[in-house]
Short mmCIF file of C-alpha atoms and ligand atoms in Angstrom, two decimals:
data_model
loop_
_atom_site.label_atom_id
_atom_site.label_comp_id
_atom_site.label_asym_id
_atom_site.label_seq_id
_atom_site.Cartn_x
_atom_site.Cartn_y
_atom_site.Cartn_z
CA UNK A 1 118.88 92.24 97.80
CA UNK A 2 116.87 90.20 100.50
CA UNK A 3 113.63 88.58 99.51
CA UNK A 4 112.84 87.27 102.75
CA UNK A 5 113.93 88.48 106.13
CA UNK A 6 112.79 87.45 109.44
CA UNK A 7 113.23 88.67 113.15
CA UNK A 8 112.49 86.51 115.97
CA UNK A 9 109.70 84.73 114.08
CA UNK A 10 107.94 82.25 116.41
CA UNK A 11 105.08 80.16 116.70
CA UNK A 12 103.66 78.45 119.97
CA UNK A 13 100.82 76.10 119.48
CA UNK A 14 98.16 75.77 122.47
CA UNK A 15 97.37 71.98 122.84
CA UNK A 16 95.36 70.10 125.33
CA UNK A 17 98.69 69.04 127.00
CA UNK A 18 100.08 72.46 127.31
CA UNK A 19 102.00 74.90 124.83
CA UNK A 20 104.19 73.54 122.11
CA UNK A 21 107.06 75.85 121.11
CA UNK A 22 107.07 74.73 117.44
CA UNK A 23 109.53 77.66 116.29
CA UNK A 24 111.07 79.37 119.04
CA UNK A 25 112.65 82.37 117.02
CA UNK A 26 113.99 82.27 113.49
CA UNK A 27 116.40 84.97 112.02
CA UNK A 28 117.21 84.62 108.58
CA UNK A 29 117.61 86.46 105.34
CA UNK A 30 117.13 84.89 101.86
CA UNK A 31 118.66 86.55 98.72
CA UNK A 32 116.85 87.13 95.76
CA UNK A 33 117.61 84.25 93.40
CA UNK A 34 119.18 81.95 95.53
CA UNK A 35 118.16 78.35 96.40
CA UNK A 36 117.80 77.90 100.00
CA UNK A 37 118.11 74.68 101.63
CA UNK A 38 116.26 74.84 105.03
CA UNK A 39 117.17 71.77 106.82
CA UNK A 40 116.49 70.00 110.08
CA UNK A 41 115.49 66.74 111.69
CA UNK A 42 111.73 66.12 111.91
CA UNK A 43 109.80 68.23 114.40
CA UNK A 44 112.43 71.12 114.02
CA UNK A 45 109.72 73.33 112.85
CA UNK A 46 110.36 73.63 109.08
CA UNK A 47 106.75 73.25 107.96
CA UNK A 48 105.57 75.72 110.72
CA UNK A 49 108.19 78.30 109.59
CA UNK A 50 106.93 77.79 105.78
CA UNK A 51 103.32 77.96 106.87
CA UNK A 52 104.14 81.25 108.57
CA UNK A 53 106.01 82.96 105.69
CA UNK A 54 103.24 81.95 103.20
CA UNK A 55 100.36 83.58 105.39
CA UNK A 56 98.90 80.28 106.26
CA UNK A 57 99.59 80.61 110.01
CA UNK A 58 99.78 83.70 112.17
CA UNK A 59 103.24 84.06 114.01
CA UNK A 60 102.84 84.46 117.87
CA UNK A 61 106.01 86.35 117.72
CA UNK A 62 108.54 88.34 115.64
CA UNK A 63 108.16 89.70 112.23
CA UNK A 64 109.03 89.06 108.59
CA UNK A 65 109.41 90.73 105.22
CA UNK A 66 108.42 88.59 102.32
CA UNK A 67 109.12 89.90 98.88
CA UNK A 68 108.66 93.23 100.16
CA UNK A 69 105.64 93.02 101.89
CA UNK A 70 105.08 92.81 105.61
CA UNK A 71 103.68 89.49 106.54
CA UNK A 72 101.23 90.91 109.24
CA UNK A 73 100.14 94.09 107.74
CA UNK A 74 100.14 92.90 104.11
CA UNK A 75 99.43 89.28 103.69
CA UNK A 76 97.55 89.84 100.18
CA UNK A 77 100.84 91.13 98.84
CA UNK A 78 102.75 88.28 100.09
CA UNK A 79 100.33 85.89 98.63
CA UNK A 80 100.52 87.42 95.41
CA UNK A 81 104.28 87.15 95.33
CA UNK A 82 104.70 83.71 96.47
CA UNK A 83 103.99 79.93 95.44
CA UNK A 84 103.83 77.21 97.99
CA UNK A 85 103.82 73.50 97.70
CA UNK A 86 102.85 71.71 100.92
CA UNK A 87 104.41 68.44 101.70
CA UNK A 88 100.98 66.82 101.03
CA UNK A 89 100.43 68.51 97.94
CA UNK A 90 97.18 69.95 97.39
CA UNK A 91 95.08 68.65 94.65
CA UNK A 92 91.72 66.72 94.80
CA UNK A 93 92.45 63.16 93.15
CA UNK A 94 88.81 62.90 91.64
CA UNK A 95 89.53 66.27 89.53
CA UNK A 96 91.26 66.26 86.22
CA UNK A 97 94.66 67.86 85.97
CA UNK A 98 93.23 70.60 83.83
CA UNK A 99 90.58 71.29 85.91
CA UNK A 100 92.77 71.75 88.83
CA UNK A 101 95.09 73.93 86.75
CA UNK A 102 92.50 76.19 85.48
CA UNK A 103 90.71 76.66 88.78
CA UNK A 104 94.06 77.50 90.32
CA UNK A 105 94.56 80.21 87.42
CA UNK A 106 91.36 81.40 88.43
CA UNK A 107 91.72 81.45 91.92
CA UNK A 108 94.74 83.99 91.15
CA UNK A 109 92.04 85.99 89.26
CA UNK A 110 92.88 85.35 85.79
CA UNK A 111 90.13 85.57 83.19
CA UNK A 112 88.72 82.21 81.99
CA UNK A 113 90.45 82.16 78.63
CA UNK A 114 93.65 83.14 80.00
CA UNK A 115 93.54 80.45 82.65
CA UNK A 116 92.84 77.81 80.13
CA UNK A 117 95.96 78.94 78.35
CA UNK A 118 98.22 79.13 81.38
CA UNK A 119 97.11 75.49 82.13
CA UNK A 120 98.39 74.48 78.67
CA UNK A 121 101.64 76.32 79.28
CA UNK A 122 102.25 75.01 82.61
CA UNK A 123 101.63 71.49 81.30
CA UNK A 124 104.12 72.13 78.69
CA UNK A 125 106.89 73.35 80.70
CA UNK A 126 106.16 70.75 83.41
CA UNK A 127 106.07 67.96 81.16
CA UNK A 128 102.39 67.12 81.95
CA UNK A 129 100.97 67.77 78.56
CA UNK A 130 99.59 64.31 77.93
CA UNK A 131 98.12 63.99 81.22
CA UNK A 132 95.97 67.04 81.28
CA UNK A 133 92.48 65.08 81.11
CA UNK A 134 93.70 62.54 83.69
CA UNK A 135 92.13 62.44 87.01
CA UNK A 136 94.91 63.46 89.53
CA UNK A 137 94.67 60.31 91.47
CA UNK A 138 96.03 58.76 88.46
CA UNK A 139 99.35 60.41 88.30
CA UNK A 140 102.46 58.78 89.37
CA UNK A 141 104.17 60.23 92.38
CA UNK A 142 106.90 62.30 90.34
CA UNK A 143 103.90 63.50 87.94
CA UNK A 144 101.87 64.50 91.00
CA UNK A 145 104.77 66.67 92.31
CA UNK A 146 105.25 68.22 88.93
CA UNK A 147 101.62 69.07 89.14
CA UNK A 148 101.78 70.59 92.52
CA UNK A 149 104.51 72.67 91.53
CA UNK A 150 102.74 73.75 88.33
CA UNK A 151 99.92 74.78 90.61
CA UNK A 152 102.23 76.74 92.52
CA UNK A 153 103.91 78.81 89.54
CA UNK A 154 100.42 79.60 88.06
CA UNK A 155 101.03 83.11 88.93
CA UNK A 156 104.83 83.23 88.00
CA UNK A 157 105.74 84.00 91.73
CA UNK A 158 109.20 85.60 92.51
CA UNK A 159 109.61 83.21 95.51
CA UNK A 160 108.68 79.56 95.70
CA UNK A 161 108.31 77.57 98.92
CA UNK A 162 108.65 73.60 98.66
CA UNK A 163 108.09 71.61 101.67
CA UNK A 164 110.17 68.25 101.38
CA UNK A 165 109.37 68.15 97.62
CA UNK A 166 111.25 64.89 97.13
CA UNK A 167 110.10 62.96 100.09
CA UNK A 168 108.56 59.65 98.82
CA UNK A 169 109.91 60.02 95.26
CA UNK A 170 111.92 57.31 93.50
CA UNK A 171 115.69 58.44 92.55
CA UNK A 172 114.64 59.22 89.01
CA UNK A 173 111.70 61.43 89.97
CA UNK A 174 114.02 63.25 92.76
CA UNK A 175 116.83 63.88 90.03
CA UNK A 176 114.22 65.29 87.64
CA UNK A 177 112.97 67.27 90.40
CA UNK A 178 116.39 68.80 91.28
CA UNK A 179 116.73 69.85 87.66
CA UNK A 180 113.46 71.58 87.76
CA UNK A 181 114.42 73.67 90.66
CA UNK A 182 117.73 74.51 89.23
CA UNK A 183 116.04 75.37 85.81
CA UNK A 184 113.29 77.55 87.82
CA UNK A 185 116.31 79.59 89.09
CA UNK A 186 118.43 79.84 86.21
CA UNK A 187 115.76 80.57 83.62
CA UNK A 188 113.39 82.81 85.74
CA UNK A 189 115.43 83.96 88.56
CA UNK A 190 112.82 82.32 90.89
CA UNK A 191 114.05 82.29 94.61
CA UNK A 192 113.56 78.71 95.92
CA UNK A 193 113.10 78.06 99.55
CA UNK A 194 113.03 74.42 100.31
CA UNK A 195 112.73 72.26 103.15
CA UNK A 196 114.45 68.77 103.23
CA UNK A 197 115.81 66.06 105.80
CA UNK A 198 117.87 64.54 103.13
CA UNK A 199 121.48 65.84 103.40
CA UNK A 200 122.49 64.81 99.92
CA UNK A 201 119.62 66.80 98.48
CA UNK A 202 120.55 69.91 100.53
CA UNK A 203 124.21 69.42 99.44
CA UNK A 204 123.56 69.20 95.78
CA UNK A 205 120.72 71.64 95.49
CA UNK A 206 121.23 74.59 97.69
CA UNK A 207 123.37 77.73 97.29
CA UNK A 208 123.01 78.07 100.94
CA UNK A 209 121.95 76.00 104.01
CA UNK A 210 120.21 77.22 107.02
CA UNK A 211 119.99 74.63 109.69
CA UNK A 212 117.34 74.49 112.29
CA UNK A 213 116.87 72.41 115.33
CA UNK A 214 113.88 72.66 118.09
CA UNK A 215 112.50 75.76 116.31
CA UNK A 216 115.76 77.86 116.05
CA UNK A 217 118.50 78.47 113.52
CA UNK A 218 121.61 76.68 114.45
CA UNK A 219 123.79 77.29 111.40
CA UNK A 220 123.79 79.12 108.33
CA UNK A 221 126.00 79.28 105.29
CA UNK A 222 127.31 77.29 102.09
CA UNK A 223 127.43 73.71 102.23
CA UNK A 224 131.48 74.04 101.94
CA UNK A 225 131.57 76.76 104.55
CA UNK A 226 129.41 74.73 107.03
CA UNK A 227 131.67 71.70 106.51
CA UNK A 228 134.67 73.67 107.00
CA UNK A 229 133.40 75.42 110.21
CA UNK A 230 131.67 72.51 111.71
CA UNK A 231 132.96 69.53 109.94
CA UNK A 232 136.46 70.16 110.38
CA UNK A 233 137.36 70.32 106.51
CA UNK A 234 135.77 71.24 103.34
CA UNK A 235 136.05 67.54 102.52
CA UNK A 236 133.92 66.53 105.54
CA UNK A 237 130.62 64.96 104.74
CA UNK A 238 127.52 66.92 105.29
CA UNK A 239 126.29 64.13 107.82
CA UNK A 240 129.06 64.48 110.05
CA UNK A 241 128.77 68.26 109.73
CA UNK A 242 125.16 67.95 110.45
CA UNK A 243 125.58 65.93 113.57
CA UNK A 244 128.74 68.34 114.86
CA UNK A 245 125.91 71.06 114.34
CA UNK A 246 122.84 69.37 115.94
CA UNK A 247 124.98 67.42 118.60
CA UNK A 248 123.00 64.21 117.91
CA UNK A 249 124.30 60.57 118.58
CA UNK A 250 126.63 59.18 116.26
CA UNK A 251 126.24 58.53 112.45
CA UNK A 252 123.78 55.95 111.66
CA UNK A 253 125.11 53.28 109.53
CA UNK A 254 122.24 53.74 107.09
CA UNK A 255 122.70 53.79 103.33
CA UNK A 256 120.94 56.30 101.01
CA UNK A 257 119.06 58.40 101.23
CA UNK A 258 120.55 59.95 103.93
CA UNK A 259 117.92 61.35 106.13
CA UNK A 260 117.97 62.82 109.59
CA UNK B 1 86.12 89.93 94.13
CA UNK B 2 83.88 88.33 96.58
CA UNK B 3 81.45 87.56 93.95
CA UNK B 4 83.99 86.18 91.50
CA UNK B 5 85.58 84.06 94.02
CA UNK B 6 82.50 82.57 95.48
CA UNK B 7 81.13 81.85 92.17
CA UNK B 8 84.34 80.22 91.17
CA UNK B 9 84.52 77.98 94.52
CA UNK B 10 80.73 77.25 94.17
CA UNK B 11 81.14 75.90 90.59
CA UNK B 12 84.05 73.82 91.54
CA UNK B 13 82.07 72.17 94.32
CA UNK B 14 78.97 72.12 92.26
CA UNK B 15 80.84 70.08 89.64
CA UNK B 16 82.18 67.86 92.20
CA UNK B 17 78.41 67.02 93.59
CA UNK B 18 77.25 66.59 89.97
CA UNK B 19 80.21 63.87 89.32
CA UNK B 20 78.60 61.58 91.92
CA UNK B 21 74.99 60.68 91.24
CA UNK B 22 74.94 58.74 94.48
CA UNK B 23 75.88 61.78 96.55
CA UNK B 24 73.28 63.81 94.55
CA UNK B 25 70.31 61.56 95.80
CA UNK B 26 71.63 60.08 98.95
CA UNK B 27 70.23 62.76 101.22
CA UNK B 28 66.70 62.29 100.04
CA UNK B 29 66.82 58.51 101.23
CA UNK B 30 66.24 58.82 104.83
CA UNK B 31 63.23 61.47 104.68
CA UNK B 32 61.79 59.32 101.64
CA UNK B 33 61.64 56.46 104.01
CA UNK B 34 59.86 58.46 106.58
CA UNK B 35 57.59 59.79 103.99
CA UNK B 36 56.55 56.12 102.45
CA UNK B 37 56.59 53.99 105.68
CA UNK B 38 55.76 56.38 108.42
CA UNK B 39 53.57 59.09 106.67
CA UNK B 40 50.64 56.58 105.96
CA UNK B 41 50.45 55.93 109.88
CA UNK B 42 49.33 59.63 110.29
CA UNK B 43 46.57 60.04 107.94
CA UNK B 44 43.96 59.15 110.36
CA UNK B 45 45.25 60.67 113.65
CA UNK B 46 44.09 63.75 115.20
CA UNK B 47 47.24 65.87 114.90
CA UNK B 48 45.61 68.92 115.63
CA UNK B 49 46.79 71.01 112.84
CA UNK B 50 44.74 72.88 110.28
CA UNK B 51 45.48 70.72 107.21
CA UNK B 52 46.10 67.25 106.38
CA UNK B 53 48.64 65.14 108.10
CA UNK B 54 50.65 65.27 104.98
CA UNK B 55 51.01 69.27 105.37
CA UNK B 56 52.46 68.55 108.80
CA UNK B 57 54.93 65.79 108.09
CA UNK B 58 56.43 67.16 104.92
CA UNK B 59 57.70 70.16 106.41
CA UNK B 60 59.21 68.47 108.82
CA UNK B 61 60.95 65.98 106.53
CA UNK B 62 62.37 68.91 104.73
CA UNK B 63 64.06 70.32 107.70
CA UNK B 64 65.15 66.99 108.42
CA UNK B 65 66.83 66.36 105.30
CA UNK B 66 68.59 69.92 105.71
CA UNK B 67 69.47 69.17 109.26
CA UNK B 68 71.43 65.88 108.51
CA UNK B 69 72.81 66.77 105.08
CA UNK B 70 74.20 70.08 106.00
CA UNK B 71 75.50 69.06 109.42
CA UNK B 72 77.56 66.33 107.90
CA UNK B 73 79.00 68.86 105.21
CA UNK B 74 82.17 69.38 107.12
CA UNK B 75 83.38 65.88 106.16
CA UNK B 76 84.48 66.84 102.83
CA UNK B 77 86.64 69.65 104.42
CA UNK B 78 88.41 67.10 106.52
CA UNK B 79 89.10 65.12 103.43
CA UNK B 80 90.35 68.39 101.68
CA UNK B 81 92.53 69.14 104.76
CA UNK B 82 94.22 65.74 104.58
CA UNK B 83 94.66 66.39 100.62
CA UNK B 84 96.17 69.85 101.49
CA UNK B 85 93.44 71.21 98.99
CA UNK B 86 92.37 73.91 101.72
CA UNK B 87 95.88 75.15 102.55
CA UNK B 88 96.62 75.31 98.60
CA UNK B 89 93.65 77.62 98.07
CA UNK B 90 94.49 79.70 101.19
CA UNK B 91 97.98 80.58 99.86
CA UNK B 92 96.21 82.08 96.62
CA UNK B 93 94.56 85.74 96.99
CA UNK B 94 90.98 84.24 97.20
CA UNK B 95 88.69 85.68 99.54
CA UNK B 96 88.46 83.66 102.79
CA UNK B 97 84.84 84.32 103.07
CA UNK B 98 84.24 83.10 99.66
CA UNK B 99 86.04 79.74 100.44
CA UNK B 100 83.24 79.20 103.08
CA UNK B 101 80.37 80.93 100.88
CA UNK B 102 81.06 78.92 97.64
CA UNK B 103 80.62 75.65 99.51
CA UNK B 104 77.56 76.54 101.60
CA UNK B 105 75.83 77.80 98.70
CA UNK B 106 76.48 74.69 96.71
CA UNK B 107 75.06 72.68 99.65
CA UNK B 108 72.15 74.86 99.72
CA UNK B 109 71.45 74.27 96.07
CA UNK B 110 71.88 70.53 96.40
CA UNK B 111 69.48 70.16 99.47
CA UNK B 112 66.90 72.48 97.63
CA UNK B 113 67.18 70.13 94.75
CA UNK B 114 66.84 67.28 97.17
CA UNK B 115 63.74 68.97 98.87
CA UNK B 116 62.06 69.38 95.32
CA UNK B 117 62.30 65.60 94.65
CA UNK B 118 60.94 65.14 98.28
CA UNK B 119 58.02 67.30 97.77
CA UNK B 120 57.25 65.51 94.50
CA UNK B 121 57.20 62.09 95.76
CA UNK B 122 54.91 63.67 98.58
CA UNK B 123 52.48 65.04 96.13
CA UNK B 124 52.32 61.35 94.83
CA UNK B 125 51.74 60.31 98.40
CA UNK B 126 48.91 62.76 98.80
CA UNK B 127 50.12 65.89 99.74
CA UNK B 128 48.38 69.05 98.52
CA UNK B 129 49.76 72.27 99.47
CA UNK B 130 49.74 75.92 98.29
CA UNK B 131 52.64 76.59 95.71
CA UNK B 132 53.92 79.80 97.76
CA UNK B 133 53.78 77.68 100.94
CA UNK B 134 55.86 75.19 99.17
CA UNK B 135 58.41 78.10 97.97
CA UNK B 136 58.58 79.18 101.42
CA UNK B 137 59.54 75.77 102.44
CA UNK B 138 62.39 75.68 100.16
CA UNK B 139 63.61 78.93 101.23
CA UNK B 140 63.73 77.66 104.77
CA UNK B 141 65.72 74.54 103.50
CA UNK B 142 68.07 76.91 101.98
CA UNK B 143 68.68 79.26 104.87
CA UNK B 144 68.91 76.42 107.25
CA UNK B 145 71.33 74.94 105.16
CA UNK B 146 73.56 77.85 104.93
CA UNK B 147 73.48 78.16 108.67
CA UNK B 148 74.36 74.35 109.61
CA UNK B 149 76.74 73.95 106.70
CA UNK B 150 78.79 77.06 107.87
CA UNK B 151 78.99 75.67 111.48
CA UNK B 152 79.68 72.10 110.26
CA UNK B 153 82.78 73.30 108.00
CA UNK B 154 83.97 75.53 110.83
CA UNK B 155 84.10 72.39 113.13
CA UNK B 156 85.56 70.41 110.67
CA UNK B 157 88.42 73.04 110.25
CA UNK B 158 88.83 72.73 114.26
CA UNK B 159 88.78 68.79 115.00
CA UNK B 160 90.58 67.66 111.79
CA UNK B 161 89.70 64.09 112.26
CA UNK B 162 86.52 62.09 111.27
CA UNK B 163 86.81 60.08 114.69
CA UNK B 164 86.09 63.38 116.43
CA UNK B 165 83.85 65.00 113.94
CA UNK B 166 81.32 62.14 113.19
CA UNK B 167 80.31 61.44 117.00
CA UNK B 168 79.98 65.05 118.04
CA UNK B 169 77.43 66.01 114.73
CA UNK B 170 75.66 62.81 115.83
CA UNK B 171 75.28 63.79 119.40
CA UNK B 172 74.08 67.27 118.04
CA UNK B 173 71.73 66.29 115.08
CA UNK B 174 69.71 63.37 117.06
CA UNK B 175 68.38 65.51 119.83
CA UNK B 176 67.86 68.43 117.62
CA UNK B 177 65.52 66.31 115.36
CA UNK B 178 63.60 65.06 118.25
CA UNK B 179 63.39 67.98 120.29
CA UNK B 180 62.02 70.35 117.70
CA UNK B 181 59.27 68.27 116.64
CA UNK B 182 60.05 67.44 113.10
CA UNK B 183 58.05 64.40 112.76
CA UNK B 184 54.98 65.16 114.88
CA UNK B 185 53.90 68.58 116.46
CA UNK B 186 55.19 69.15 120.13
CA UNK B 187 51.83 70.73 120.94
CA UNK B 188 50.83 66.91 121.05
CA UNK B 189 53.11 66.40 123.84
CA UNK B 190 53.33 67.58 127.56
CA UNK B 191 53.81 71.13 128.53
CA UNK B 192 57.52 70.69 129.76
CA UNK B 193 58.46 69.00 126.36
CA UNK B 194 56.67 71.74 124.47
CA UNK B 195 58.58 74.43 126.58
CA UNK B 196 61.73 72.80 125.94
CA UNK B 197 61.50 72.54 122.29
CA UNK B 198 60.87 76.35 122.12
CA UNK B 199 64.50 76.69 122.91
CA UNK B 200 65.44 74.76 119.89
CA UNK B 201 66.03 77.12 117.04
CA UNK B 202 64.72 74.39 114.46
CA UNK B 203 61.27 74.39 116.17
CA UNK B 204 60.44 77.74 114.96
CA UNK B 205 61.56 76.94 111.66
CA UNK B 206 59.36 73.96 111.23
CA UNK B 207 56.41 75.94 112.92
CA UNK B 208 56.81 78.54 110.10
CA UNK B 209 56.97 76.00 107.48
CA UNK B 210 54.07 74.14 108.64
CA UNK B 211 51.84 77.61 108.57
CA UNK B 212 53.11 78.27 105.15
CA UNK B 213 51.83 74.65 103.83
CA UNK B 214 48.45 75.66 104.94
CA UNK B 215 48.55 78.91 103.14
CA UNK B 216 49.19 80.93 106.51
CA UNK B 217 51.90 83.60 105.81
CA UNK B 218 51.17 86.29 108.21
CA UNK B 219 51.51 84.45 111.24
CA UNK B 220 53.27 84.85 114.60
CA UNK B 221 55.06 81.42 113.66
CA UNK B 222 56.18 82.66 110.22
CA UNK B 223 57.50 85.83 111.94
CA UNK B 224 59.64 84.15 114.85
CA UNK B 225 60.78 81.27 112.24
CA UNK B 226 61.96 83.69 109.71
CA UNK B 227 63.70 85.80 112.37
CA UNK B 228 65.39 82.77 113.91
CA UNK B 229 66.42 81.22 110.70
CA UNK B 230 68.13 84.68 109.39
CA UNK B 231 69.76 85.30 112.79
CA UNK B 232 71.11 81.75 113.06
CA UNK B 233 72.54 82.02 109.69
CA UNK B 234 74.20 85.10 110.19
CA UNK B 235 75.69 84.01 113.12
CA UNK B 236 76.90 80.69 111.81
CA UNK B 237 78.28 82.47 108.70
CA UNK B 238 80.01 84.79 111.17
CA UNK B 239 81.65 81.92 113.12
CA UNK B 240 82.39 80.08 109.85
CA UNK B 241 84.28 83.25 108.42
CA UNK B 242 86.14 83.75 111.47
CA UNK B 243 87.38 79.92 111.69
CA UNK B 244 88.26 80.28 107.86
CA UNK B 245 90.29 83.48 108.24
CA UNK B 246 92.23 82.51 110.92
CA UNK B 247 92.49 78.66 110.44
CA UNK B 248 95.69 76.70 110.66
CA UNK B 249 96.02 76.91 114.41
N1 LIG C 1 98.87 72.41 114.51
C1 LIG C 1 99.74 72.04 115.33
N2 LIG C 1 99.31 71.85 116.65
C2 LIG C 1 100.21 71.44 117.67
N3 LIG C 1 101.55 71.27 117.55
C3 LIG C 1 101.95 71.34 116.32
C4 LIG C 1 101.10 71.84 115.13
N4 LIG C 1 101.91 71.77 114.13
C5 LIG C 1 103.13 71.22 114.28
N5 LIG C 1 103.12 71.14 115.65
C6 LIG C 1 104.49 70.69 116.45
O1 LIG C 1 105.33 71.68 116.28
C7 LIG C 1 106.75 70.93 115.99
C8 LIG C 1 107.27 71.25 114.67
O2 LIG C 1 106.70 70.91 113.54
P1 LIG C 1 106.79 71.13 112.15
O3 LIG C 1 106.90 72.53 111.96
O4 LIG C 1 105.83 70.39 111.28
O5 LIG C 1 108.49 70.43 112.09
P2 LIG C 1 109.19 70.00 110.69
O6 LIG C 1 108.31 70.35 109.55
O7 LIG C 1 110.35 70.35 110.81
O8 LIG C 1 109.11 68.47 110.70
C9 LIG C 1 106.45 69.58 116.26
O9 LIG C 1 106.69 69.17 117.55
C10 LIG C 1 104.89 69.50 115.82
O10 LIG C 1 104.46 68.19 116.59
MG1 LIG C 2 107.62 69.10 107.90
#
């Protein structure tokens, strides 16, 4: 069952210096319950695609169905079905964790008492219990990320979009976040659509990869299939595979984390 | 749902205002300085109005308070855009109109509160005006705030950086203040200035509040002032809502 399908989804921004084709035409399907890694270099159009799929940005071309709702005709249905964590997060540093969680519950139309309960539940699930009365600005990077995700899970969405969820996190927090993503899928069957430019993360976490470059999908498959097809063998590194796909230069002698 | 969502957004931002005692009072500072250091200069001058000089000045200062306070309201949206707070709210089912209305109603509350403080200070300085007239003045502060704050939020959603936002607002507020005769009635000046100032919506509001402060409610000024204020607010909220609906481009 496809939970997302898009056809020619495109977005052009009109800027002072002329039009910018951020997304030229994305065709993809995401199956229910899968962890999809949406991989691509900076500026490839990942965030723009996510913002279209979450109704934040109107496409200038193409169409998409998200969780059974047509993106253009039923944005409210799409909003009820999915959660979204932007790269920058989305909490006010001056407000307490509890207040943000409760307000989010109320924005999803939970009654007051239920929103307060839901805040406690989310805090328990995401290991934020001791932090509820702290201001958001006083959280560490990893705690902040867990809060962002808690906010997005308020209404138990079937589909969760994460935009570069581990950028800027220390290795311990990154590992914790990977576990969290797997747990969401295994325990709740949540479909997770995550963007990353870390190849190791895409490799370790995703059931399937969609590689985008310059606003179009350039490869699509399981990590091992992509390695076989583009990297020469199943043992090829994802880095070599990626370079073969995007045709960019030679492998940088950069240590981990491998970013493109 | 619109009501529920508006109340929710209003509550969030009102709590935000209440957390900062400085922010709560900051807006009164400039009009208060005018009241204390400029007001006494006018008491003996022939200003041509019907009441005392305070009945002329205080309505102007009230609208000045709303003009400067509400025009800069958009700064908070620039900050929130940077934090991702606005997008986070826009992926929820919350009404887009409520995201705007909750904010502008908070602003109206805040500036009416500051207007009350200013009027109390003015009474100490020597203002005497009928209560209904004073209440009419607060209503104009509220409507003007709704209008200007809506436009300010709309602009803030478009420009995205404080470097673009601040100068734009400055370039608009200063001439508005001078040309609408907030400090002194425009009828004192040459005819060309008086005519020019009639093109400013704010001119009609201040004329209406000045009438109200002398107890004259059924006047042409009051009619024009009310019509201009309501039309301006309706237009501004429409613009604001459109921007909040389609934001992101
Ligand atoms: N609001 C915007 N206005 C103009 N150009 C934009 C806007 N948002 C993104 N872009 C441009 O679109 C391209 C894709 O951006 P983005 O989707 O953020 O890429 P990614 O998330 O893959 O790094 C970039 O060239 C970026 O500069
Ligand atoms: Mg991005």
